[in-house]
Amino acid sequence: MVNKLAQRSTLSAAEAQALLDLPHRLIKADPGNYLVRNGDRTDSCIVLLSGFVYRSKIAGNGARQIVSIHLSGDLVGLQNSFLDVADHNVQALNHVEVALIPHQAIFDVTEAFPAIAQALWRDTAVDGSMFREWLLNVGRRDARQRVAHLLCELALRQEAAGLSESPSYILPMTQEQIGDATGLTAVHVNRTVQRMRSEGLINAGKGSVTITDWERLQRVGDFCRAYLHLPATAA
């Protein structure tokens, strides 16, 4: 988390230490476990220490839309510090460990250290940029583009976070979950992945993906990394 925020705003040694000294409670969760439920009144911000979580909304007919994927180092639910209740669910994709930081501790450290406040503000702004791209992905791209775009994003984010080395990375998502993130059925996702494999774009195994033609996959997915706002030195 500290390394990620330091990419958003220059942090001194004292500011980095203030973040490390934040009071927190550690918890572990199994795949599918809820960390936050829609309608919950929350008093803590989630810092993902290991594993993957996703945020989702549920339609009136029970259909699920996954609206974001988060990985180690991400702050999840920072906006709940300012909202009365959570407006979405947060669930574990695989086995995760998280730190729960009280909202008041976040308020206190941002008042004491303006650079930390700026880093958190920028992190939230990037979160919004990613939401807009996901909306475009589901609303205006075809199935092949949607899946390719998601695979490109996860590859870059994991490499930038130091969690993987190109061209292979972890993908702890079922075809149903990929479908819920891209607005497709699991059957449609399966056909799309098989087609991409036959085209020599990817190799997909259980829990992992290897990108075999990065340039073509970006073109297929209409992918441009600008919306991720990664530092110039990142992957």
Tab-separated table of N, CA, C and O in Angstrom, residues 146-219:
chain	number	residue	atom	x	y	z
A	146	ARG	N	-13.914	-7.397	-24.911
A	146	ARG	CA	-14.086	-7.283	-23.460
A	146	ARG	C	-13.145	-8.198	-22.706
A	146	ARG	O	-12.482	-7.787	-21.746
A	147	VAL	N	-13.091	-9.449	-23.119
A	147	VAL	CA	-12.245	-10.419	-22.418
A	147	VAL	C	-10.771	-10.071	-22.619
A	147	VAL	O	-9.976	-10.104	-21.664
A	148	ALA	N	-10.391	-9.710	-23.825
A	148	ALA	CA	-9.002	-9.343	-24.101
A	148	ALA	C	-8.594	-8.131	-23.282
A	148	ALA	O	-7.481	-8.065	-22.740
A	149	HIS	N	-9.486	-7.171	-23.174
A	149	HIS	CA	-9.191	-5.951	-22.411
A	149	HIS	C	-8.971	-6.278	-20.944
A	149	HIS	O	-8.026	-5.785	-20.312
A	150	LEU	N	-9.823	-7.114	-20.372
A	150	LEU	CA	-9.680	-7.510	-18.971
A	150	LEU	C	-8.341	-8.217	-18.750
A	150	LEU	O	-7.636	-7.950	-17.766
A	151	LEU	N	-7.969	-9.118	-19.655
A	151	LEU	CA	-6.715	-9.845	-19.522
A	151	LEU	C	-5.510	-8.906	-19.613
A	151	LEU	O	-4.526	-9.075	-18.879
A	152	CYS	N	-5.581	-7.922	-20.475
A	152	CYS	CA	-4.500	-6.935	-20.587
A	152	CYS	C	-4.373	-6.125	-19.298
A	152	CYS	O	-3.262	-5.908	-18.799
A	153	GLU	N	-5.504	-5.684	-18.774
A	153	GLU	CA	-5.466	-4.866	-17.559
A	153	GLU	C	-4.845	-5.627	-16.395
A	153	GLU	O	-3.965	-5.111	-15.693
A	154	LEU	N	-5.297	-6.841	-16.172
A	154	LEU	CA	-4.791	-7.614	-15.045
A	154	LEU	C	-3.307	-7.928	-15.195
A	154	LEU	O	-2.565	-7.966	-14.199
A	155	ALA	N	-2.855	-8.129	-16.425
A	155	ALA	CA	-1.432	-8.381	-16.659
A	155	ALA	C	-0.597	-7.172	-16.262
A	155	ALA	O	0.408	-7.292	-15.540
A	156	LEU	N	-0.996	-5.989	-16.708
A	156	LEU	CA	-0.227	-4.782	-16.413
A	156	LEU	C	-0.255	-4.443	-14.932
A	156	LEU	O	0.770	-4.081	-14.341
A	157	ARG	N	-1.419	-4.538	-14.315
A	157	ARG	CA	-1.531	-4.173	-12.900
A	157	ARG	C	-0.714	-5.104	-12.016
A	157	ARG	O	-0.060	-4.659	-11.068
A	158	GLN	N	-0.716	-6.401	-12.323
A	158	GLN	CA	0.061	-7.326	-11.508
A	158	GLN	C	1.564	-7.131	-11.719
A	158	GLN	O	2.344	-7.199	-10.766
A	159	GLU	N	1.954	-6.856	-12.945
A	159	GLU	CA	3.372	-6.633	-13.191
A	159	GLU	C	3.840	-5.355	-12.512
A	159	GLU	O	4.916	-5.313	-11.893
A	160	ALA	N	3.029	-4.295	-12.584
A	160	ALA	CA	3.386	-3.024	-11.949
A	160	ALA	C	3.471	-3.156	-10.437
A	160	ALA	O	4.264	-2.474	-9.779
A	161	ALA	N	2.649	-4.052	-9.862
A	161	ALA	CA	2.653	-4.261	-8.417
A	161	ALA	C	3.720	-5.257	-7.972
A	161	ALA	O	3.861	-5.520	-6.771
A	162	GLY	N	4.466	-5.807	-8.924
A	162	GLY	CA	5.507	-6.758	-8.585
A	162	GLY	C	4.991	-8.133	-8.209
A	162	GLY	O	5.672	-8.910	-7.536
A	163	LEU	N	3.775	-8.460	-8.663
A	163	LEU	CA	3.158	-9.736	-8.317
A	163	LEU	C	3.376	-10.811	-9.369
A	163	LEU	O	3.082	-11.985	-9.127
A	164	SER	N	3.840	-10.424	-10.532
A	164	SER	CA	4.048	-11.400	-11.607
A	164	SER	C	5.134	-10.894	-12.540
A	164	SER	O	5.532	-9.729	-12.490
A	165	GLU	N	5.599	-11.773	-13.372
A	165	GLU	CA	6.564	-11.429	-14.405
A	165	GLU	C	5.966	-11.787	-15.758
A	165	GLU	O	5.522	-12.913	-15.964
A	166	SER	N	5.965	-10.823	-16.655
A	166	SER	CA	5.413	-11.045	-17.993
A	166	SER	C	6.125	-12.248	-18.633
A	166	SER	O	7.338	-12.433	-18.437
A	167	PRO	N	5.404	-13.082	-19.384
A	167	PRO	CA	4.037	-12.893	-19.867
A	167	PRO	C	2.976	-13.666	-19.081
A	167	PRO	O	1.840	-13.744	-19.521
A	168	SER	N	3.343	-14.250	-17.927
A	168	SER	CA	2.396	-15.084	-17.183
A	168	SER	C	1.962	-14.394	-15.899
A	168	SER	O	2.741	-13.653	-15.283
A	169	TYR	N	0.727	-14.649	-15.490
A	169	TYR	CA	0.246	-14.077	-14.238
A	169	TYR	C	-0.916	-14.894	-13.696
A	169	TYR	O	-1.473	-15.764	-14.381
A	170	ILE	N	-1.289	-14.588	-12.447
A	170	ILE	CA	-2.370	-15.290	-11.764
A	170	ILE	C	-3.715	-14.767	-12.257
A	170	ILE	O	-3.912	-13.561	-12.398
A	171	LEU	N	-4.641	-15.674	-12.491
A	171	LEU	CA	-6.018	-15.291	-12.819
A	171	LEU	C	-6.958	-16.170	-11.981
A	171	LEU	O	-7.396	-17.228	-12.431
A	172	PRO	N	-7.276	-15.729	-10.748
A	172	PRO	CA	-8.070	-16.562	-9.842
A	172	PRO	C	-9.573	-16.400	-10.067
A	172	PRO	O	-10.353	-16.306	-9.119
A	173	MET	N	-9.997	-16.386	-11.337
A	173	MET	CA	-11.400	-16.149	-11.663
A	173	MET	C	-11.963	-17.331	-12.438
A	173	MET	O	-11.319	-17.856	-13.352
A	174	THR	N	-13.172	-17.732	-12.094
A	174	THR	CA	-13.875	-18.730	-12.888
A	174	THR	C	-14.417	-18.067	-14.152
A	174	THR	O	-14.456	-16.838	-14.262
A	175	GLN	N	-14.855	-18.900	-15.095
A	175	GLN	CA	-15.454	-18.331	-16.308
A	175	GLN	C	-16.739	-17.574	-15.979
A	175	GLN	O	-17.060	-16.581	-16.633
A	176	GLU	N	-17.452	-18.031	-14.971
A	176	GLU	CA	-18.650	-17.311	-14.542
A	176	GLU	C	-18.289	-15.925	-14.017
A	176	GLU	O	-18.965	-14.935	-14.336
A	177	GLN	N	-17.225	-15.832	-13.235
A	177	GLN	CA	-16.804	-14.537	-12.701
A	177	GLN	C	-16.283	-13.615	-13.801
A	177	GLN	O	-16.564	-12.409	-13.788
A	178	ILE	N	-15.544	-14.173	-14.759
A	178	ILE	CA	-15.119	-13.358	-15.901
A	178	ILE	C	-16.349	-12.850	-16.643
A	178	ILE	O	-16.400	-11.687	-17.067
A	179	GLY	N	-17.363	-13.713	-16.793
A	179	GLY	CA	-18.604	-13.296	-17.438
A	179	GLY	C	-19.292	-12.178	-16.678
A	179	GLY	O	-19.802	-11.212	-17.280
A	180	ASP	N	-19.307	-12.257	-15.349
A	180	ASP	CA	-19.944	-11.211	-14.553
A	180	ASP	C	-19.168	-9.904	-14.604
A	180	ASP	O	-19.722	-8.831	-14.365
A	181	ALA	N	-17.869	-9.977	-14.902
A	181	ALA	CA	-17.066	-8.762	-15.041
A	181	ALA	C	-17.176	-8.152	-16.433
A	181	ALA	O	-16.882	-6.962	-16.615
A	182	THR	N	-17.606	-8.952	-17.412
A	182	THR	CA	-17.657	-8.483	-18.802
A	182	THR	C	-19.058	-8.477	-19.396
A	182	THR	O	-19.225	-8.166	-20.577
A	183	GLY	N	-20.068	-8.833	-18.587
A	183	GLY	CA	-21.444	-8.837	-19.087
A	183	GLY	C	-21.728	-9.962	-20.049
A	183	GLY	O	-22.560	-9.813	-20.954
A	184	LEU	N	-21.059	-11.112	-19.860
A	184	LEU	CA	-21.221	-12.254	-20.748
A	184	LEU	C	-21.630	-13.487	-19.945
A	184	LEU	O	-21.436	-13.537	-18.733
A	185	THR	N	-22.172	-14.487	-20.628
A	185	THR	CA	-22.441	-15.756	-19.967
A	185	THR	C	-21.146	-16.562	-19.867
A	185	THR	O	-20.193	-16.315	-20.615
A	186	ALA	N	-21.119	-17.537	-18.964
A	186	ALA	CA	-19.938	-18.388	-18.826
A	186	ALA	C	-19.662	-19.153	-20.123
A	186	ALA	O	-18.503	-19.361	-20.505
A	187	VAL	N	-20.741	-19.568	-20.811
A	187	VAL	CA	-20.586	-20.286	-22.083
A	187	VAL	C	-19.919	-19.390	-23.121
A	187	VAL	O	-19.015	-19.820	-23.856
A	188	HIS	N	-20.351	-18.125	-23.168
A	188	HIS	CA	-19.772	-17.176	-24.125
A	188	HIS	C	-18.308	-16.907	-23.797
A	188	HIS	O	-17.456	-16.812	-24.693
A	189	VAL	N	-17.983	-16.801	-22.513
A	189	VAL	CA	-16.597	-16.607	-22.099
A	189	VAL	C	-15.755	-17.793	-22.532
A	189	VAL	O	-14.649	-17.629	-23.070
A	190	ASN	N	-16.272	-19.005	-22.325
A	190	ASN	CA	-15.534	-20.206	-22.702
A	190	ASN	C	-15.218	-20.210	-24.186
A	190	ASN	O	-14.081	-20.487	-24.597
A	191	ARG	N	-16.213	-19.897	-25.002
A	191	ARG	CA	-15.993	-19.872	-26.458
A	191	ARG	C	-14.975	-18.801	-26.836
A	191	ARG	O	-14.131	-19.013	-27.718
A	192	THR	N	-15.064	-17.650	-26.173
A	192	THR	CA	-14.157	-16.544	-26.478
A	192	THR	C	-12.728	-16.889	-26.106
A	192	THR	O	-11.790	-16.650	-26.884
A	193	VAL	N	-12.536	-17.489	-24.945
A	193	VAL	CA	-11.191	-17.882	-24.505
A	193	VAL	C	-10.621	-18.956	-25.429
A	193	VAL	O	-9.436	-18.913	-25.800
A	194	GLN	N	-11.450	-19.912	-25.820
A	194	GLN	CA	-10.982	-20.960	-26.733
A	194	GLN	C	-10.548	-20.367	-28.069
A	194	GLN	O	-9.530	-20.773	-28.650
A	195	ARG	N	-11.311	-19.382	-28.547
A	195	ARG	CA	-10.950	-18.731	-29.805
A	195	ARG	C	-9.623	-17.988	-29.667
A	195	ARG	O	-8.755	-18.078	-30.556
A	196	MET	N	-9.440	-17.284	-28.568
A	196	MET	CA	-8.197	-16.538	-28.348
A	196	MET	C	-7.007	-17.482	-28.221
A	196	MET	O	-5.906	-17.176	-28.685
A	197	ARG	N	-7.238	-18.640	-27.616
A	197	ARG	CA	-6.171	-19.635	-27.512
A	197	ARG	C	-5.810	-20.157	-28.906
A	197	ARG	O	-4.627	-20.292	-29.244
A	198	SER	N	-6.830	-20.459	-29.726
A	198	SER	CA	-6.575	-20.994	-31.066
A	198	SER	C	-5.900	-19.969	-31.978
A	198	SER	O	-5.189	-20.335	-32.913
A	199	GLU	N	-6.099	-18.683	-31.671
A	199	GLU	CA	-5.476	-17.614	-32.458
A	199	GLU	C	-4.039	-17.330	-32.012
A	199	GLU	O	-3.366	-16.477	-32.607
A	200	GLY	N	-3.592	-18.025	-30.975
A	200	GLY	CA	-2.226	-17.827	-30.507
A	200	GLY	C	-2.034	-16.585	-29.671
A	200	GLY	O	-0.907	-16.091	-29.533
A	201	LEU	N	-3.119	-16.091	-29.062
A	201	LEU	CA	-3.031	-14.881	-28.232
A	201	LEU	C	-2.665	-15.209	-26.793
A	201	LEU	O	-1.910	-14.474	-26.154
A	202	ILE	N	-3.224	-16.290	-26.264
A	202	ILE	CA	-3.027	-16.648	-24.861
A	202	ILE	C	-2.941	-18.162	-24.693
A	202	ILE	O	-3.384	-18.913	-25.567
A	203	ASN	N	-2.397	-18.562	-23.567
A	203	ASN	CA	-2.554	-19.908	-23.039
A	203	ASN	C	-3.169	-19.752	-21.656
A	203	ASN	O	-2.648	-18.989	-20.832
A	204	ALA	N	-4.271	-20.414	-21.421
A	204	ALA	CA	-4.974	-20.284	-20.151
A	204	ALA	C	-5.039	-21.625	-19.455
A	204	ALA	O	-5.525	-22.604	-20.024
A	205	GLY	N	-4.502	-21.673	-18.243
A	205	GLY	CA	-4.586	-22.868	-17.425
A	205	GLY	C	-5.419	-22.588	-16.198
A	205	GLY	O	-5.987	-21.506	-16.044
A	206	LYS	N	-5.492	-23.546	-15.293
A	206	LYS	CA	-6.266	-23.359	-14.085
A	206	LYS	C	-5.578	-22.336	-13.183
A	206	LYS	O	-4.493	-22.564	-12.655
A	207	GLY	N	-6.218	-21.180	-13.040
A	207	GLY	CA	-5.704	-20.150	-12.137
A	207	GLY	C	-4.596	-19.293	-12.683
A	207	GLY	O	-4.000	-18.498	-11.954
A	208	SER	N	-4.288	-19.411	-13.982
A	208	SER	CA	-3.214	-18.596	-14.546
A	208	SER	C	-3.437	-18.356	-16.030
A	208	SER	O	-4.189	-19.081	-16.691
A	209	VAL	N	-2.770	-17.335	-16.543
A	209	VAL	CA	-2.818	-16.990	-17.966
A	209	VAL	C	-1.408	-16.667	-18.427
A	209	VAL	O	-0.642	-16.025	-17.699
A	210	THR	N	-1.059	-17.111	-19.623
A	210	THR	CA	0.180	-16.695	-20.262
A	210	THR	C	-0.184	-15.993	-21.566
A	210	THR	O	-0.882	-16.563	-22.415
A	211	ILE	N	0.250	-14.758	-21.698
A	211	ILE	CA	-0.022	-14.005	-22.919
A	211	ILE	C	1.081	-14.333	-23.925
A	211	ILE	O	2.264	-14.078	-23.669
A	212	THR	N	0.705	-14.873	-25.037
A	212	THR	CA	1.682	-15.320	-26.032
A	212	THR	C	1.894	-14.313	-27.160
A	212	THR	O	2.847	-14.444	-27.928
A	213	ASP	N	1.009	-13.330	-27.277
A	213	ASP	CA	1.184	-12.269	-28.274
A	213	ASP	C	0.610	-10.984	-27.694
A	213	ASP	O	-0.554	-10.656	-27.914
A	214	TRP	N	1.443	-10.286	-26.924
A	214	TRP	CA	0.986	-9.095	-26.187
A	214	TRP	C	0.503	-7.997	-27.129
A	214	TRP	O	-0.545	-7.377	-26.898
A	215	GLU	N	1.215	-7.721	-28.178
A	215	GLU	CA	0.843	-6.631	-29.083
A	215	GLU	C	-0.511	-6.900	-29.737
A	215	GLU	O	-1.370	-6.017	-29.812
A	216	ARG	N	-0.708	-8.114	-30.211
A	216	ARG	CA	-1.988	-8.446	-30.844
A	216	ARG	C	-3.123	-8.445	-29.827
A	216	ARG	O	-4.240	-8.004	-30.133
A	217	LEU	N	-2.871	-8.922	-28.614
A	217	LEU	CA	-3.918	-8.941	-27.604
A	217	LEU	C	-4.377	-7.525	-27.274
A	217	LEU	O	-5.580	-7.281	-27.095
A	218	GLN	N	-3.450	-6.590	-27.208
A	218	GLN	CA	-3.824	-5.190	-26.973
A	218	GLN	C	-4.698	-4.665	-28.101
A	218	GLN	O	-5.690	-3.971	-27.849
A	219	ARG	N	-4.327	-4.993	-29.327
A	219	ARG	CA	-5.122	-4.522	-30.458
A	219	ARG	C	-6.505	-5.153	-30.444
A	219	ARG	O	-7.510	-4.473	-30.687
